Short mmCIF file of C-alpha atoms in Angstrom, two decimals:
data_model
loop_
_atom_site.label_atom_id
_atom_site.label_comp_id
_atom_site.label_asym_id
_atom_site.label_seq_id
_atom_site.Cartn_x
_atom_site.Cartn_y
_atom_site.Cartn_z
CA UNK A 14 -32.10 16.12 -43.78
CA UNK A 15 -33.96 14.40 -41.00
CA UNK A 16 -31.85 11.27 -41.26
CA UNK A 17 -28.66 13.35 -41.18
CA UNK A 18 -29.84 15.02 -37.98
CA UNK A 19 -30.57 11.66 -36.40
CA UNK A 20 -27.15 10.29 -37.40
CA UNK A 21 -25.43 13.35 -35.95
CA UNK A 22 -27.31 13.03 -32.65
CA UNK A 23 -26.48 9.35 -32.56
CA UNK A 24 -22.80 10.13 -33.07
CA UNK A 25 -22.95 12.84 -30.41
CA UNK A 26 -24.44 10.43 -27.87
CA UNK A 27 -21.65 7.92 -28.54
CA UNK A 28 -18.99 10.62 -28.28
CA UNK A 29 -20.43 11.81 -24.94
CA UNK A 30 -20.36 8.35 -23.41
CA UNK A 31 -16.88 7.50 -24.72
CA UNK A 32 -15.67 10.93 -23.62
CA UNK A 33 -16.93 10.45 -20.08
CA UNK A 34 -15.46 6.96 -20.08
CA UNK A 35 -12.05 8.37 -21.00
CA UNK A 36 -12.37 10.93 -18.24
CA UNK A 37 -12.27 8.16 -15.67
CA UNK A 38 -8.53 7.69 -16.01
CA UNK A 39 -5.96 10.46 -15.61
CA UNK A 40 -4.04 9.23 -18.65
CA UNK A 41 -6.89 9.59 -21.12
CA UNK A 42 -8.90 12.29 -19.38
CA UNK A 43 -7.79 15.17 -21.58
CA UNK A 44 -8.80 13.51 -24.80
CA UNK A 45 -12.10 12.60 -23.14
CA UNK A 46 -13.31 16.17 -22.91
CA UNK A 47 -12.24 16.74 -26.52
CA UNK A 48 -14.35 13.80 -27.70
CA UNK A 49 -17.35 15.09 -25.78
CA UNK A 50 -16.67 18.56 -27.15
CA UNK A 51 -16.66 17.24 -30.72
CA UNK A 52 -20.01 15.57 -30.03
CA UNK A 53 -21.45 18.83 -28.78
CA UNK A 54 -20.22 20.75 -31.80
CA UNK A 55 -21.70 18.25 -34.26
CA UNK A 56 -25.04 18.20 -32.46
CA UNK A 57 -25.26 21.99 -32.22
CA UNK A 58 -24.35 22.66 -35.86
CA UNK A 59 -26.77 20.09 -37.26
CA UNK A 60 -29.59 21.51 -35.16
CA UNK A 61 -29.54 24.64 -37.34
CA UNK A 62 -31.01 22.39 -40.05
CA UNK A 63 -33.91 21.19 -37.89
CA UNK A 64 -37.00 21.43 -40.11
CA UNK A 65 -39.41 24.32 -39.71
CA UNK A 66 -37.33 26.58 -37.52
CA UNK A 67 -37.27 30.36 -37.56
CA UNK A 68 -35.59 33.17 -35.64
CA UNK A 69 -32.10 32.14 -36.77
CA UNK A 70 -30.60 35.59 -36.34
CA UNK A 71 -31.72 35.99 -32.74
CA UNK A 72 -30.76 32.37 -32.04
CA UNK A 73 -27.22 32.92 -33.22
CA UNK A 74 -27.09 36.10 -31.17
CA UNK A 75 -28.20 34.20 -28.07
CA UNK A 76 -25.56 31.51 -28.58
CA UNK A 77 -22.98 34.22 -29.09
CA UNK A 78 -23.99 36.14 -25.94
CA UNK A 79 -24.10 33.08 -23.67
CA UNK A 80 -21.07 31.43 -25.22
CA UNK A 81 -18.77 34.42 -25.13
CA UNK A 82 -19.73 35.33 -21.55
CA UNK A 83 -19.07 31.77 -20.40
CA UNK A 84 -15.87 31.46 -22.39
CA UNK A 85 -14.53 34.66 -20.93
CA UNK A 86 -15.43 33.87 -17.32
CA UNK A 87 -14.25 30.27 -17.71
CA UNK A 88 -10.82 31.37 -18.91
CA UNK A 89 -10.49 34.02 -16.23
CA UNK A 90 -11.60 32.14 -13.13
CA UNK A 91 -8.87 31.05 -10.74
CA UNK A 92 -8.65 27.41 -9.72
CA UNK A 93 -9.65 28.28 -6.16
CA UNK A 94 -12.94 29.68 -7.46
CA UNK A 95 -13.73 26.66 -9.60
CA UNK A 96 -16.55 25.27 -7.41
CA UNK A 97 -18.74 28.34 -7.81
CA UNK A 98 -18.19 28.53 -11.57
CA UNK A 99 -19.22 24.89 -11.98
CA UNK A 100 -22.28 25.63 -9.86
CA UNK A 101 -23.06 28.62 -12.07
CA UNK A 102 -22.71 26.82 -15.41
CA UNK A 103 -24.75 23.96 -14.02
CA UNK A 104 -27.48 26.35 -12.93
CA UNK A 105 -27.55 27.80 -16.46
CA UNK A 106 -28.24 24.32 -17.83
CA UNK A 107 -31.11 23.87 -15.38
CA UNK A 108 -32.47 27.27 -16.34
CA UNK A 109 -32.31 26.35 -20.02
CA UNK A 110 -34.29 23.17 -19.35
CA UNK A 111 -36.85 25.29 -17.49
CA UNK A 112 -37.01 27.74 -20.41
CA UNK A 113 -37.63 24.93 -22.90
CA UNK A 114 -40.46 23.68 -20.71
CA UNK A 115 -41.91 27.19 -20.46
CA UNK A 116 -41.94 27.66 -24.24
CA UNK A 117 -43.46 24.24 -24.85
CA UNK A 118 -46.08 24.73 -22.13
CA UNK A 119 -47.02 28.13 -23.55
CA UNK A 120 -47.45 26.60 -27.00
CA UNK A 121 -49.50 23.87 -25.38
CA UNK A 122 -49.33 21.43 -28.30
CA UNK A 123 -48.86 18.14 -26.50
CA UNK A 124 -49.60 14.81 -28.16
CA UNK A 125 -50.50 13.16 -24.92
CA UNK A 126 -50.69 13.66 -21.17
CA UNK A 127 -47.39 11.86 -20.72
CA UNK A 128 -45.47 14.52 -22.60
CA UNK A 129 -47.25 17.25 -20.66
CA UNK A 130 -46.36 15.51 -17.40
CA UNK A 131 -42.71 15.17 -18.41
CA UNK A 132 -42.57 18.82 -19.47
CA UNK A 133 -43.92 19.89 -16.08
CA UNK A 134 -41.54 17.55 -14.19
CA UNK A 135 -38.57 18.82 -16.18
CA UNK A 136 -39.65 22.38 -15.49
CA UNK A 137 -39.86 21.70 -11.76
CA UNK A 138 -36.48 19.96 -11.50
CA UNK A 139 -34.72 22.35 -13.88
CA UNK A 140 -35.99 25.41 -12.02
CA UNK A 141 -34.94 24.01 -8.64
CA UNK A 142 -31.49 23.28 -10.03
CA UNK A 143 -31.33 26.78 -11.55
CA UNK A 144 -32.19 28.82 -8.46
CA UNK A 145 -30.44 26.39 -6.10
CA UNK A 146 -27.20 26.53 -8.08
CA UNK A 147 -27.33 30.32 -8.17
CA UNK A 148 -27.61 30.41 -4.38
CA UNK A 149 -24.75 27.90 -4.12
CA UNK A 150 -22.75 30.18 -6.41
CA UNK A 151 -23.55 33.23 -4.29
CA UNK A 152 -22.49 31.40 -1.13
CA UNK A 153 -19.23 30.10 -2.54
CA UNK A 154 -18.45 33.50 -4.04
CA UNK A 155 -18.93 35.02 -0.60
CA UNK A 156 -21.97 37.06 -1.63
CA UNK A 157 -24.06 35.28 0.99
CA UNK A 158 -21.96 34.70 4.06
CA UNK A 159 -24.00 32.81 6.63
CA UNK A 160 -26.31 29.85 6.23
CA UNK A 161 -29.82 31.23 6.75
CA UNK A 162 -31.81 29.25 9.24
CA UNK A 163 -35.06 30.09 10.96
CA UNK A 164 -37.68 28.23 12.95
CA UNK A 165 -40.10 25.99 11.05
CA UNK A 166 -37.85 26.28 8.00
CA UNK A 167 -38.26 22.67 7.02
CA UNK A 168 -42.00 22.83 7.47
CA UNK A 169 -42.13 25.88 5.20
CA UNK A 170 -39.91 24.21 2.59
CA UNK A 171 -42.06 21.13 2.65
CA UNK A 172 -45.21 23.23 2.26
CA UNK A 173 -43.81 25.07 -0.76
CA UNK A 174 -42.64 21.81 -2.27
CA UNK A 175 -46.10 20.31 -1.81
CA UNK A 176 -47.69 23.43 -3.33
CA UNK A 177 -45.38 23.28 -6.36
CA UNK A 178 -46.06 19.59 -6.94
CA UNK A 179 -49.79 20.14 -6.44
CA UNK A 180 -49.82 23.09 -8.81
CA UNK A 181 -47.85 21.10 -11.37
CA UNK A 182 -50.36 18.28 -11.03
CA UNK A 183 -53.17 20.74 -11.63
CA UNK A 184 -51.46 22.01 -14.79
CA UNK A 185 -51.31 18.44 -16.08
CA UNK A 186 -54.89 17.56 -15.17
CA UNK A 187 -56.55 20.74 -16.43
CA UNK A 188 -54.15 21.23 -19.32
CA UNK A 189 -54.53 24.96 -18.71
CA UNK A 190 -50.96 26.16 -19.17
CA UNK A 191 -51.69 29.82 -19.76
CA UNK A 192 -49.40 32.63 -18.62
CA UNK A 193 -50.54 33.27 -15.06
CA UNK A 194 -50.65 29.57 -14.13
CA UNK A 195 -47.13 29.07 -15.41
CA UNK A 196 -45.92 32.14 -13.58
CA UNK A 197 -47.15 30.77 -10.25
CA UNK A 198 -45.78 27.31 -10.98
CA UNK A 199 -42.31 28.53 -11.94
CA UNK A 200 -42.29 30.95 -9.02
CA UNK A 201 -42.93 28.11 -6.60
CA UNK A 202 -40.31 25.87 -8.23
CA UNK A 203 -37.65 28.60 -8.15
CA UNK A 204 -38.58 29.30 -4.54
CA UNK A 205 -37.84 25.70 -3.55
CA UNK A 206 -34.32 25.89 -4.94
CA UNK A 207 -33.62 29.14 -3.08
CA UNK A 208 -35.10 28.12 0.26
CA UNK A 209 -33.58 24.65 0.12
CA UNK A 210 -30.05 25.90 -0.51
CA UNK A 211 -29.94 28.90 1.84
CA UNK A 212 -29.59 26.87 5.07
CA UNK A 213 -26.87 24.55 3.72
CA UNK A 214 -23.40 25.18 5.09
CA UNK A 215 -20.13 25.46 3.19
CA UNK A 216 -18.74 22.03 4.03
CA UNK A 217 -21.80 20.35 2.52
CA UNK A 218 -21.23 22.07 -0.82
CA UNK A 219 -19.55 19.07 -2.51
CA UNK A 220 -22.76 17.11 -1.99
CA UNK A 221 -25.02 19.97 -3.05
CA UNK A 222 -23.14 20.91 -6.23
CA UNK A 223 -22.99 17.32 -7.30
CA UNK A 224 -26.72 16.83 -6.57
CA UNK A 225 -27.79 19.84 -8.64
CA UNK A 226 -25.59 18.57 -11.45
CA UNK A 227 -27.54 15.29 -11.41
CA UNK A 228 -30.86 17.17 -11.27
CA UNK A 229 -30.01 19.29 -14.30
CA UNK A 230 -29.14 16.13 -16.19
CA UNK A 231 -32.52 14.66 -15.31
CA UNK A 232 -34.38 17.83 -16.29
CA UNK A 233 -32.58 17.83 -19.65
CA UNK A 234 -33.58 14.20 -20.21
CA UNK A 235 -37.26 14.97 -19.46
CA UNK A 236 -37.30 17.90 -21.86
CA UNK A 237 -35.59 15.60 -24.37
CA UNK A 238 -38.64 13.32 -24.24
CA UNK A 239 -40.90 16.31 -24.77
CA UNK A 240 -38.94 17.50 -27.80
CA UNK A 241 -38.43 13.96 -29.08
CA UNK A 242 -34.70 14.51 -29.02
CA UNK A 243 -32.67 11.34 -28.42
CA UNK A 244 -29.37 13.15 -27.84
CA UNK A 245 -30.89 15.08 -24.94
CA UNK A 246 -32.52 11.98 -23.46
CA UNK A 247 -29.34 9.94 -23.51
CA UNK A 248 -26.90 12.64 -22.43
CA UNK A 249 -29.25 13.93 -19.75
CA UNK A 250 -29.93 10.50 -18.29
CA UNK A 251 -26.27 9.49 -18.31
CA UNK A 252 -25.41 12.67 -16.40
CA UNK A 253 -28.37 12.20 -14.09
CA UNK A 254 -27.31 8.74 -12.99
CA UNK A 255 -23.58 9.50 -12.92
CA UNK A 256 -24.29 12.60 -10.85
CA UNK A 257 -26.46 10.66 -8.45
CA UNK A 258 -23.66 8.16 -7.92
CA UNK A 259 -21.13 10.91 -7.30
CA UNK A 260 -23.51 12.58 -4.85
CA UNK A 261 -23.84 9.33 -2.94
CA UNK A 262 -20.05 8.94 -2.81
CA UNK A 263 -19.73 12.44 -1.37
CA UNK A 264 -22.45 11.91 1.19
CA UNK A 265 -20.94 8.60 2.23
CA UNK A 266 -17.55 10.24 2.73
CA UNK A 267 -19.25 12.39 5.36
CA UNK A 268 -21.14 9.44 6.80
CA UNK A 269 -24.42 11.16 6.02
CA UNK A 270 -27.32 10.50 3.74
CA UNK A 271 -28.31 12.91 0.97
CA UNK A 272 -31.54 13.51 2.84
CA UNK A 273 -29.59 14.45 5.92
CA UNK A 274 -27.61 17.07 4.00
CA UNK A 275 -30.79 18.56 2.57
CA UNK A 276 -32.99 18.33 5.62
CA UNK A 277 -30.57 18.35 8.54
CA UNK A 278 -29.20 21.65 9.75
CA UNK A 279 -25.80 20.34 10.66
CA UNK A 280 -23.90 22.45 13.16
CA UNK A 281 -26.67 24.97 13.35
CA UNK A 282 -28.29 23.66 16.47
CA UNK A 283 -26.75 24.18 19.83
CA UNK A 284 -25.65 20.72 20.84
CA UNK A 285 -23.97 19.71 24.05
CA UNK A 286 -20.75 21.65 24.39
CA UNK A 287 -17.98 19.13 24.46
CA UNK A 288 -14.87 19.91 26.35
CA UNK A 289 -11.53 18.52 25.37
CA UNK A 290 -8.82 17.79 27.89
CA UNK A 291 -5.56 19.65 27.60
CA UNK A 292 -4.50 22.79 25.81
CA UNK A 293 -3.38 23.74 22.34
CA UNK A 294 0.39 23.96 22.23
CA UNK A 295 1.89 26.54 19.88
CA UNK A 296 5.13 26.11 17.98
CA UNK A 297 7.27 28.65 16.15
CA UNK A 298 8.53 28.44 12.58
CA UNK A 299 12.09 27.53 13.55
CA UNK A 300 11.08 24.52 15.63
CA UNK A 301 8.53 23.41 13.06
CA UNK A 302 11.10 23.64 10.27
CA UNK A 303 13.62 21.57 12.24
CA UNK A 304 10.96 18.97 12.94
CA UNK A 305 10.17 18.67 9.24
CA UNK A 306 13.70 18.94 7.91
CA UNK A 307 14.91 15.98 9.96
CA UNK A 308 11.90 13.78 9.33
CA UNK A 309 12.00 10.74 7.08
CA UNK A 310 8.36 10.70 6.10
CA UNK A 311 6.02 13.65 5.87
CA UNK A 312 2.34 13.63 4.98
CA UNK A 313 0.65 16.91 4.07
CA UNK A 314 -3.09 17.18 4.66
CA UNK A 315 -4.69 20.11 2.83
CA UNK A 316 -8.19 21.42 3.47
CA UNK A 317 -10.42 24.28 2.44
CA UNK A 318 -8.17 26.67 4.39
CA UNK A 319 -5.43 26.03 1.85
CA UNK A 320 -7.77 27.18 -0.92
CA UNK A 321 -8.75 30.30 1.01
CA UNK A 322 -5.11 31.18 1.67
CA UNK A 323 -4.18 30.33 -1.96
CA UNK A 324 -1.32 28.39 -0.41
CA UNK A 325 -1.08 25.57 -2.99
CA UNK A 326 1.96 27.00 -4.78
CA UNK A 327 3.88 27.51 -1.54
CA UNK A 328 2.95 24.00 -0.47
CA UNK A 329 4.36 22.64 -3.70
CA UNK A 330 7.57 24.60 -3.05
CA UNK A 331 7.68 23.15 0.46
CA UNK A 332 7.31 19.69 -1.05
CA UNK A 333 10.24 20.36 -3.39
CA UNK A 334 12.45 21.57 -0.55
CA UNK A 335 11.65 18.46 1.49
CA UNK A 336 12.15 16.14 -1.48
CA UNK A 337 15.53 17.74 -2.12
CA UNK A 338 16.52 16.66 1.39
CA UNK A 339 15.56 13.09 0.55
CA UNK A 340 12.37 13.15 2.61
CA UNK A 341 9.39 11.11 1.48
CA UNK A 342 6.46 13.47 0.96
CA UNK A 343 2.87 12.40 0.39
CA UNK A 344 -0.42 14.23 0.28
CA UNK A 345 -3.49 12.82 2.02
CA UNK A 346 -6.74 13.94 0.41
CA UNK A 347 -10.08 13.51 2.12
CA UNK A 348 -12.94 13.00 -0.36
CA UNK A 349 -14.88 16.01 0.93
CA UNK A 350 -11.96 18.33 1.63
CA UNK A 351 -12.85 21.67 0.06
CA UNK A 352 -16.03 22.84 -1.58
CA UNK A 353 -16.49 20.43 -4.47
CA UNK A 354 -15.61 16.79 -5.10
CA UNK A 355 -11.87 16.59 -5.70
CA UNK A 356 -11.29 20.30 -4.98
CA UNK A 357 -7.86 19.73 -3.38
CA UNK A 358 -6.68 17.59 -6.29
CA UNK A 359 -7.39 20.39 -8.72
CA UNK A 360 -5.57 23.01 -6.65
CA UNK A 361 -2.51 20.80 -6.15
CA UNK A 362 -2.51 19.91 -9.82
CA UNK A 363 -2.56 23.63 -10.60
CA UNK A 364 0.56 24.01 -8.45
CA UNK A 365 2.20 21.16 -10.41
CA UNK A 366 2.13 18.57 -7.67
CA UNK A 367 2.23 15.24 -9.55
CA UNK A 368 -0.97 13.32 -9.03
CA UNK A 369 0.81 10.14 -7.99
CA UNK A 370 1.84 11.88 -4.77
CA UNK A 371 -1.81 12.35 -3.81
CA UNK A 372 -3.38 9.58 -1.80
CA UNK A 373 -6.93 8.67 -0.92
CA UNK A 374 -8.22 8.11 2.55
CA UNK A 375 -8.10 4.32 2.21
CA UNK A 376 -4.67 4.29 0.63
CA UNK A 377 -2.92 6.42 3.20
CA UNK A 378 -4.53 5.85 6.57
CA UNK A 379 -2.26 2.89 7.35
CA UNK A 380 0.80 5.06 6.65
CA UNK A 381 0.26 7.61 9.40
CA UNK A 382 1.70 5.28 12.04
CA UNK A 383 5.01 5.25 10.17
CA UNK A 384 5.03 8.97 9.55
CA UNK A 385 7.25 11.44 11.39
CA UNK A 386 5.34 14.61 10.65
CA UNK A 387 1.76 15.12 9.53
CA UNK A 388 1.33 18.71 8.36
CA UNK A 389 -2.28 19.85 8.47
CA UNK A 390 -2.98 22.99 6.50
CA UNK A 391 -6.48 24.38 6.50
CA UNK A 392 -8.17 21.06 7.25
CA UNK A 393 -10.22 20.59 10.39
CA UNK A 394 -13.17 18.25 10.68
CA UNK A 395 -11.65 15.68 8.33
CA UNK A 396 -8.83 15.02 10.81
CA UNK A 397 -10.86 15.17 14.03
CA UNK A 398 -10.31 11.90 15.92
CA UNK A 399 -13.62 12.45 17.73
CA UNK A 400 -15.26 11.07 14.60
CA UNK A 401 -13.76 7.75 15.69
CA UNK A 402 -13.94 7.98 19.45
CA UNK A 403 -16.89 10.07 20.57
CA UNK A 404 -20.33 8.67 19.76
CA UNK A 405 -21.95 11.91 20.97
CA UNK A 406 -20.07 14.04 18.48
CA UNK A 407 -22.09 15.32 15.50
CA UNK A 408 -19.35 14.10 13.19
CA UNK A 409 -19.14 10.64 14.80
CA UNK A 410 -18.78 7.89 12.21
CA UNK A 411 -17.43 10.13 9.45
CA UNK A 412 -14.35 8.46 7.93
CA UNK A 413 -11.35 10.65 8.76
CA UNK A 414 -7.65 10.86 8.00
CA UNK A 415 -5.82 9.40 10.99
CA UNK A 416 -3.35 12.27 11.30
CA UNK A 417 -3.28 11.83 15.07
CA UNK A 418 -1.39 8.56 14.63
CA UNK A 419 1.65 10.31 13.19
CA UNK A 420 4.58 10.82 15.57
CA UNK A 421 4.25 14.59 15.30
CA UNK A 422 1.44 16.72 13.98
CA UNK A 423 1.86 20.33 12.93
CA UNK A 424 -1.32 22.30 12.29
CA UNK A 425 -1.14 25.55 10.36
CA UNK A 426 -4.18 27.54 11.36
CA UNK A 427 -5.23 31.16 11.40
CA UNK A 428 -6.63 31.28 14.91
CA UNK A 429 -8.13 29.12 17.59
CA UNK A 430 -11.66 28.90 16.13
CA UNK A 431 -13.63 25.75 15.59
CA UNK A 432 -14.30 24.00 12.30
CA UNK A 433 -17.40 24.25 10.18
CA UNK A 434 -19.27 21.74 12.30
CA UNK A 435 -18.68 23.88 15.38
CA UNK A 436 -17.05 20.91 17.07
CA UNK A 437 -13.82 21.18 19.02
CA UNK A 438 -11.07 19.27 17.29
CA UNK A 439 -9.42 16.81 19.67
CA UNK A 440 -6.43 16.59 17.33
CA UNK A 441 -5.48 20.18 18.15
CA UNK A 442 -5.28 19.30 21.83
CA UNK A 443 -3.34 16.07 21.44
CA UNK A 444 0.07 15.65 23.08
CA UNK A 445 1.85 15.14 19.77
CA UNK A 446 0.25 18.17 18.10
CA UNK A 447 1.78 21.62 17.78
CA UNK A 448 -0.11 24.62 16.45
CA UNK A 449 1.60 26.97 13.99
CA UNK A 450 -0.63 30.04 13.99
CA UNK A 451 -0.76 32.21 10.91
CA UNK A 452 -1.89 32.52 7.30
CA UNK A 453 -1.34 29.29 5.36
CA UNK A 454 0.57 30.90 2.53
CA UNK A 455 2.75 33.10 4.72
CA UNK A 456 3.58 30.26 7.11
CA UNK A 457 4.46 27.87 4.28
CA UNK A 458 6.76 30.54 2.88
CA UNK A 459 8.49 30.99 6.23
CA UNK A 460 8.86 27.22 6.63
CA UNK A 461 10.50 27.00 3.22
CA UNK A 462 13.10 29.65 3.95
CA UNK A 463 13.74 28.25 7.42
CA UNK A 464 14.30 24.72 6.07
CA UNK A 465 16.57 26.04 3.32
CA UNK A 466 18.83 27.60 5.94
CA UNK A 467 19.29 24.36 7.87
CA UNK B 25 -40.86 9.44 -32.88
CA UNK B 26 -39.63 7.86 -29.66
CA UNK B 27 -42.64 6.59 -27.82
CA UNK B 28 -43.86 4.55 -24.91
CA UNK B 29 -41.70 1.65 -23.97
CA UNK B 30 -38.91 2.53 -26.39
CA UNK B 31 -38.46 5.76 -24.47
CA UNK B 32 -38.44 3.86 -21.21
CA UNK B 33 -35.81 1.45 -22.51
CA UNK B 34 -33.57 4.29 -23.65
CA UNK B 35 -33.97 5.91 -20.25
CA UNK B 36 -33.09 2.72 -18.38
CA UNK B 37 -30.09 1.80 -20.52
CA UNK B 38 -28.70 5.34 -20.37
CA UNK B 39 -29.04 5.34 -16.59
CA UNK B 40 -27.05 2.11 -16.30
CA UNK B 41 -24.46 3.46 -18.71
CA UNK B 42 -23.96 6.58 -16.62
CA UNK B 43 -23.62 4.53 -13.47
CA UNK B 44 -21.11 2.13 -15.01
CA UNK B 45 -19.02 4.79 -16.65
CA UNK B 46 -18.51 6.62 -13.38
CA UNK B 47 -18.44 3.80 -10.86
CA UNK B 48 -14.70 3.18 -10.75
CA UNK B 49 -13.28 6.65 -10.98
CA UNK B 50 -10.30 7.62 -8.80
CA UNK B 51 -10.94 10.47 -6.38
CA UNK B 52 -8.45 12.73 -8.13
CA UNK B 53 -10.77 12.89 -11.12
CA UNK B 54 -13.96 13.68 -9.25
CA UNK B 55 -13.86 17.35 -10.09
CA UNK B 56 -13.06 17.03 -13.80
CA UNK B 57 -15.65 14.28 -14.07
CA UNK B 58 -18.33 16.33 -12.40
CA UNK B 59 -17.38 19.29 -14.49
CA UNK B 60 -17.27 17.08 -17.58
CA UNK B 61 -20.74 15.70 -16.96
CA UNK B 62 -21.81 19.28 -16.29
CA UNK B 63 -20.57 20.05 -19.80
CA UNK B 64 -22.40 17.05 -21.29
CA UNK B 65 -25.80 18.23 -20.09
CA UNK B 66 -25.02 21.39 -22.04
CA UNK B 67 -26.66 19.38 -24.85
CA UNK B 68 -29.75 21.15 -23.57
CA UNK B 69 -28.59 23.77 -26.10
CA UNK B 70 -30.01 21.79 -29.02
CA UNK B 71 -33.37 21.60 -27.27
CA UNK B 72 -33.33 25.29 -26.47
CA UNK B 73 -32.56 26.04 -30.13
CA UNK B 74 -35.49 23.95 -31.32
CA UNK B 75 -37.83 25.53 -28.77
CA UNK B 76 -36.73 29.01 -29.79
CA UNK B 77 -36.94 28.14 -33.48
CA UNK B 78 -40.59 27.24 -33.07
CA UNK B 79 -41.52 30.21 -30.90
CA UNK B 80 -44.39 32.20 -32.39
CA UNK B 81 -45.25 34.90 -29.83
CA UNK B 82 -42.89 37.54 -28.48
CA UNK B 83 -43.06 36.01 -25.00
CA UNK B 84 -42.08 32.58 -26.29
CA UNK B 85 -39.29 34.13 -28.29
CA UNK B 86 -37.98 36.03 -25.27
CA UNK B 87 -38.00 32.93 -23.06
CA UNK B 88 -36.42 30.94 -25.89
CA UNK B 89 -33.70 33.54 -26.25
CA UNK B 90 -32.89 33.31 -22.53
CA UNK B 91 -32.92 29.53 -22.74
CA UNK B 92 -30.51 29.41 -25.67
CA UNK B 93 -28.16 31.92 -24.04
CA UNK B 94 -28.17 29.98 -20.75
CA UNK B 95 -27.64 26.66 -22.53
CA UNK B 96 -24.76 28.04 -24.58
CA UNK B 97 -23.23 29.28 -21.33
CA UNK B 98 -23.58 25.83 -19.81
CA UNK B 99 -21.93 24.12 -22.77
CA UNK B 100 -19.10 26.59 -23.39
CA UNK B 101 -18.34 27.28 -19.72
CA UNK B 102 -18.44 23.59 -18.87
CA UNK B 103 -16.02 22.81 -21.66
CA UNK B 104 -13.56 25.59 -20.86
CA UNK B 105 -13.21 24.86 -17.15
CA UNK B 106 -13.02 21.08 -17.62
CA UNK B 107 -10.36 21.45 -20.26
CA UNK B 108 -8.40 23.86 -18.05
CA UNK B 109 -8.49 21.47 -15.11
CA UNK B 110 -7.54 18.36 -17.07
CA UNK B 111 -4.65 20.20 -18.65
CA UNK B 112 -3.04 20.43 -15.23
CA UNK B 113 -3.02 16.80 -14.21
CA UNK B 114 0.51 15.51 -14.49
CA UNK B 115 2.29 12.50 -13.08
CA UNK B 116 5.88 12.07 -11.89
CA UNK B 117 6.50 9.39 -14.45
CA UNK B 118 5.73 10.23 -18.05
CA UNK B 119 5.04 13.96 -17.93
CA UNK B 120 1.75 15.13 -19.35
#
């Protein structure tokens, strides 16, 4: 039986890697998840035959409970709420890694200090990922509204982190992994995840979610060493390194380091108030619709506001109306628009916008100069030209979409408030910009009917 | 038994594999990819099952139960949302 288990795990590891590989192209992506899914199924089923196991009935019940709950929520969740669900499922994985560590530490049968060390490390990382992801979930779900910041926060976080590492070290050295010691250790580890995530603002969520994903992978790999389980080691490590790379990509797209996201309190401090010359100039639906209807090239720039307003379907309709008039319509997607990597792509895909109309920052920035109308809906900091021009601005150096270079810019926006970073957006004050105030979905709807009547 | 340097080699090679597999992914697939890798670490389920299967005290069993339930949630939830997202990606040419 043992050899059959090993062969199955081996096959699962291959299927995971090939599956992920296939997910890196839109053409093969769908089959990719099926391959990985097959690997998971094989590995899970064969594990029932692991020698010397008991508690099968309860085990099956646990799989049933967790699986059905996740299946049900996963089917039900709307595309706009996808970031928090991914955060939640990821947190569950981290929690599971922590639970494995807890059971193994309670049993205390370690062959050598190395395995004990890895168990403790996995427990630490898994627990941080667990509680951190839950806080991220609560924030994205709107259960926690404001980033929580207080004086000496970083000092406190650092202290707790040092305590947790120190306590973990003590567990390893003394080998005393009895109940109360574990309780303190896990308490500290969970505390780090909570305290670390509370002060992080919404716009940094793509980096955070992606980071916790990498951490869970790493925790799983460490527990894989402890359990002598090659499938866990390989899958966990692959995810850990892939997740780290993705986290770096996200951070780079904001011109910030991962450390800066975790330790900086962006937009929380009162910086120098910058004033922008000029005034915001409003426009009404009729004028905006005429401007768009007689354009040759239109670029639509969606942001988190589009997700909040659930405007993606109306935007797709707007695209169709413009295309019917022979207008060239493109979408410009900033890498960190929204609350998770690629958030806008998913929402537009849900609304049936073909993916070859979506363009990356690098692909589209040269096009703005030849564009008649840039329509900004729910995006703010990612189109702020101050990131290019004002070295004092907190967002200076962040790569942005050069919407300001279009002949005309229309911004659909709820009110006159500032973006997440708390920085005034110079684009809104530019001579070629007109503000269309209102809800993204409602305004898109009005634009559609106005254009249809022309 | 995977020990010592063999373990280290597996770790290193897997890390490079993960890096290579992801390094040239178009932005439009960042979400499915993250969600897909989120699903892949759902493999923690097999570890949770083994840990629970070897539990001897009630406390260990309870923690094991929670671990298995969480891991199953990770795997199933990760699969369902990834599949739902990938289903939607269509191109102008060659539908589907």
